PDB file of C-alpha atoms in Angstrom:
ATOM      1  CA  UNK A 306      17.556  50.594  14.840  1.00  0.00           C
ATOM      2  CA  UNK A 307      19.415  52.301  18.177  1.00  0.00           C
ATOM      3  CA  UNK A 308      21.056  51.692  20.852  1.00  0.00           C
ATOM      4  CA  UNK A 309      19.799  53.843  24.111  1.00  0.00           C
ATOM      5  CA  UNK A 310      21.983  53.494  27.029  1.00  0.00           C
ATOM      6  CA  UNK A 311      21.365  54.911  30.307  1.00  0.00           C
ATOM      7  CA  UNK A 312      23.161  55.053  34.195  1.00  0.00           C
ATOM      8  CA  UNK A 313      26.382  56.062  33.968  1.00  0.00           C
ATOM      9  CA  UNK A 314      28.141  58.501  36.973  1.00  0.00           C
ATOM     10  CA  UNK A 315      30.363  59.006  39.470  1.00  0.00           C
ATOM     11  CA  UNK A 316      30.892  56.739  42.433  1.00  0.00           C
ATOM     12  CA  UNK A 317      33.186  56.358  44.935  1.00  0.00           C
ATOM     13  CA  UNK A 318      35.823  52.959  44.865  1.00  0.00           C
ATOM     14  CA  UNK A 319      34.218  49.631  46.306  1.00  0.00           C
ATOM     15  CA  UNK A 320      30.906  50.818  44.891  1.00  0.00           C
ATOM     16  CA  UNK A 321      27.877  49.793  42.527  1.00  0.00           C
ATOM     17  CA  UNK A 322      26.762  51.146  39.286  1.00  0.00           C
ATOM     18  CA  UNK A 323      24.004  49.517  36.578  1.00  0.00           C
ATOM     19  CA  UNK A 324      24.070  50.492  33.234  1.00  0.00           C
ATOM     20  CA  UNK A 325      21.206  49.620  30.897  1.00  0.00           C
ATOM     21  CA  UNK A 326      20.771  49.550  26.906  1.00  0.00           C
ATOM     22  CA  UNK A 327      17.670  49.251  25.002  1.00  0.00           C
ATOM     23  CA  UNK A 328      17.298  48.904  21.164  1.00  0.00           C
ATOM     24  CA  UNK A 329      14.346  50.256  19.456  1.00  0.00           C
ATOM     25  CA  UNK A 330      13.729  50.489  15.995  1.00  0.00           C
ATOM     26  CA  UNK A 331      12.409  48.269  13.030  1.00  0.00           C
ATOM     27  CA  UNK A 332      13.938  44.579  13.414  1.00  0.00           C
ATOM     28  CA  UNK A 333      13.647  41.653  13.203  1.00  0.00           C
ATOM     29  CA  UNK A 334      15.561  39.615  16.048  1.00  0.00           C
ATOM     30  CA  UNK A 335      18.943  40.959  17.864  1.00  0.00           C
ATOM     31  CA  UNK A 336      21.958  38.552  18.225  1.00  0.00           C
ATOM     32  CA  UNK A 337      24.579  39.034  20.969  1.00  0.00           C
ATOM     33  CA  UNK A 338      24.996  42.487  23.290  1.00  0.00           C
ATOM     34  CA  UNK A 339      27.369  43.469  24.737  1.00  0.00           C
ATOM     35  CA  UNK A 340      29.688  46.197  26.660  1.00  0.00           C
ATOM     36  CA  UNK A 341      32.768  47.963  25.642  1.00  0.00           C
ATOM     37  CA  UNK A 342      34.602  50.553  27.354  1.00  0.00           C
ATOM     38  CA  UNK A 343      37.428  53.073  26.408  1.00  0.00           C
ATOM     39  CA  UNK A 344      39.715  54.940  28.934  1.00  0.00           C
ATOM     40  CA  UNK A 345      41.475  57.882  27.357  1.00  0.00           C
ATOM     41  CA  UNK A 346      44.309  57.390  25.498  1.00  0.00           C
ATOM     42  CA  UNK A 347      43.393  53.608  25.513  1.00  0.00           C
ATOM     43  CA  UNK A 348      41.837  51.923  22.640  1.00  0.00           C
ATOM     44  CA  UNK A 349      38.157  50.568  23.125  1.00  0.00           C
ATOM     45  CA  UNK A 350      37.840  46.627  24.918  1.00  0.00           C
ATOM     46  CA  UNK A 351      35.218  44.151  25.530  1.00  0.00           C
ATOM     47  CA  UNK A 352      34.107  44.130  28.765  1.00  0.00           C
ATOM     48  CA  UNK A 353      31.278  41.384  28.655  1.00  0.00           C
ATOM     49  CA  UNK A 354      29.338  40.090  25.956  1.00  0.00           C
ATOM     50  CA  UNK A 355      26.161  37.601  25.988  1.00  0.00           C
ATOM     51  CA  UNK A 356      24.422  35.662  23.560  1.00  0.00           C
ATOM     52  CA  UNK A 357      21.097  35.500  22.278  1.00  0.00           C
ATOM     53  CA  UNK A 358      20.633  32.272  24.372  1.00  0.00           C
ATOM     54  CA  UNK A 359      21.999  34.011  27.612  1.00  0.00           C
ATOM     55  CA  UNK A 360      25.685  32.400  27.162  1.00  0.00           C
ATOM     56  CA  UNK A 361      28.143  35.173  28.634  1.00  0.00           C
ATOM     57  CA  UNK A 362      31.837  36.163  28.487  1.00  0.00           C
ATOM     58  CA  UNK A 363      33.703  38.314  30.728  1.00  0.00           C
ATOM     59  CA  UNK A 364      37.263  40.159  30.451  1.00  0.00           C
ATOM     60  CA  UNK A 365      39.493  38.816  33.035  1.00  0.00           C
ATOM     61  CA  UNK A 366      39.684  42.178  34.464  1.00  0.00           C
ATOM     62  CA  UNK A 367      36.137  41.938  35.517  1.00  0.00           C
ATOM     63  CA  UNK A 368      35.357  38.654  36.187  1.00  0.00           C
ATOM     64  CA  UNK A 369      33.828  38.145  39.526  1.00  0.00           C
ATOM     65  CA  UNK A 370      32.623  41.862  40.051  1.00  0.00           C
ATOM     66  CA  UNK A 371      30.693  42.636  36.729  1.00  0.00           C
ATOM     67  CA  UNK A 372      27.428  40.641  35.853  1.00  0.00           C
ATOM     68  CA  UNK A 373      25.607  40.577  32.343  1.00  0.00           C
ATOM     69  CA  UNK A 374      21.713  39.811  31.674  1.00  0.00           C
ATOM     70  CA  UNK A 375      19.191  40.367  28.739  1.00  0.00           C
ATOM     71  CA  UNK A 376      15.597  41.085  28.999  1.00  0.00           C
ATOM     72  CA  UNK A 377      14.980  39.506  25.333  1.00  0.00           C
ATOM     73  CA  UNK A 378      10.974  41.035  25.713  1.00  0.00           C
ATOM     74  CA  UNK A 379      12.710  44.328  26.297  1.00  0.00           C
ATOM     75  CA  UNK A 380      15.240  44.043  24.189  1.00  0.00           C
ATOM     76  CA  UNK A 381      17.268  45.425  26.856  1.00  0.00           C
ATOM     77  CA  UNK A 382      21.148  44.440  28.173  1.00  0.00           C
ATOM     78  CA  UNK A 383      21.503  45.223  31.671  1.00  0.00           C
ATOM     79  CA  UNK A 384      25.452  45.515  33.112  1.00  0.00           C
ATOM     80  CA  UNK A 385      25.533  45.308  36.931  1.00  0.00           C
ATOM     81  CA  UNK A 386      29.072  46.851  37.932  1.00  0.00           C
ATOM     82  CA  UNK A 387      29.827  45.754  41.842  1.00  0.00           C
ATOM     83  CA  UNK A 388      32.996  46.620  43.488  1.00  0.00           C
ATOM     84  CA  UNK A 389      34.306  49.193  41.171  1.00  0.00           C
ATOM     85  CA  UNK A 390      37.856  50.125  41.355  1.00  0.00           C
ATOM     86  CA  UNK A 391      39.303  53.540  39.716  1.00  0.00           C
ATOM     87  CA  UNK A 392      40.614  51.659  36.258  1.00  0.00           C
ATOM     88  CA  UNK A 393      37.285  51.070  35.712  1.00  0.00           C
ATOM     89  CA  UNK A 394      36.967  54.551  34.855  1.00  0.00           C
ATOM     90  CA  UNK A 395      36.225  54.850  31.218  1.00  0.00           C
ATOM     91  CA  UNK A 396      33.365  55.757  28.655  1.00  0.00           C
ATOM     92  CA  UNK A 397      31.090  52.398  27.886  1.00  0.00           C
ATOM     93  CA  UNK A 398      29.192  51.591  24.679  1.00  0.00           C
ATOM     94  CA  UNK A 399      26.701  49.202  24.371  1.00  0.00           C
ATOM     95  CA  UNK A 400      27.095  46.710  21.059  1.00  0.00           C
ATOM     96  CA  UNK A 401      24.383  44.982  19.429  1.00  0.00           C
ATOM     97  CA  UNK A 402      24.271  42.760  16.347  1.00  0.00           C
ATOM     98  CA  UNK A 403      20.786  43.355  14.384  1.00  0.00           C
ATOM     99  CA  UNK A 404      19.090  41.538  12.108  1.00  0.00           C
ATOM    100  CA  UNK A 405      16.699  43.788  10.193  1.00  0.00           C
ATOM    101  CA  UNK A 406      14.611  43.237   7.615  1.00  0.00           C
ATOM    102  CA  UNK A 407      16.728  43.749   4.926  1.00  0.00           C
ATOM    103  CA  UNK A 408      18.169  40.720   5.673  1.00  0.00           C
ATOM    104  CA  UNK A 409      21.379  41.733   6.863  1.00  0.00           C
ATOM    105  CA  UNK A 410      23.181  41.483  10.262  1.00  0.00           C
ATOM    106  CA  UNK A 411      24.558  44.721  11.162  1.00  0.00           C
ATOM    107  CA  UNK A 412      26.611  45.659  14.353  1.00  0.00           C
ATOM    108  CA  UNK A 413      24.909  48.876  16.093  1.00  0.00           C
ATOM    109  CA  UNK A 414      27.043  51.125  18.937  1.00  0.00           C
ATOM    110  CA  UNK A 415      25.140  52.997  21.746  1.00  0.00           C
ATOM    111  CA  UNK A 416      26.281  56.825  22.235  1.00  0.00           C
ATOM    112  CA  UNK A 417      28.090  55.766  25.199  1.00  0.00           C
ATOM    113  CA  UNK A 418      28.198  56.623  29.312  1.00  0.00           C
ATOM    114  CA  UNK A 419      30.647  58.023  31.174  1.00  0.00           C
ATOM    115  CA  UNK A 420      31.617  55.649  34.177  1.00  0.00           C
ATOM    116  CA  UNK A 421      33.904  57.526  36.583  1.00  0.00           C
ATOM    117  CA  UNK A 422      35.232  55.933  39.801  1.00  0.00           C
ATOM    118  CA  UNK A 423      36.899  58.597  42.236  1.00  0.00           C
ATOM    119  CA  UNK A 424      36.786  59.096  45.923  1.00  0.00           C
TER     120      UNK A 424
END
């Protein structure tokens, strides 16, 4: 199994940005997704996770501005990012737990995508 994420850039402060994460692979079901992010220098934080059954936790830092939703057919996490400030400015992964067919739950990391927010 993978984790593909896509739409990272560079936008200006007060702006939007949607990042999206597919898995692919052999499995059987996926559990919760989720988004971390690391600045430089900083170690890497949840930003929102959500559950198999759509249930969803934000940091405090975000709440309000950042919205989480799963396409379960796609297997796809979609983060919508809305009025982005500067200390959002990090690198974000995308986090799955899998369930293959080994029987095993296993926690899977996306390559990551630069999110920059500079006027």
């Amino acid at each position: 199994a993978q984790l593909v994420e896509s739409g990272g850039g560079l936008v200006q402060p007060g702006g939007s940005l949607r990042l999206s994460c597919a898995a692919s692979g052999s499995f059987l079901r996926i559990g919760t997704m989720g988004w971390y992010r690391q600045a430089p220098g900083m170690q890497r934080e949840v930003v929102a996770t959500i559950s198999s059954g759509g249930s969803t936790n934000f940091a405090d830092s975000v709440k309000g501005r950042f919205t989480l939703s799963r396409d379960n057919a796609k297997n796809t996490v979609y983060l919508q990012m809305n009025s982005l400030k500067p200390e959002d400015t990090a690198v974000y992964y995308c986090n799955a737990e899998i369930f293959r067919y080994n029987g095993i739950w296993s926690a899977y990391w996306g390559q990551g995508t630069q999110v920059t927010v500079s006027s």
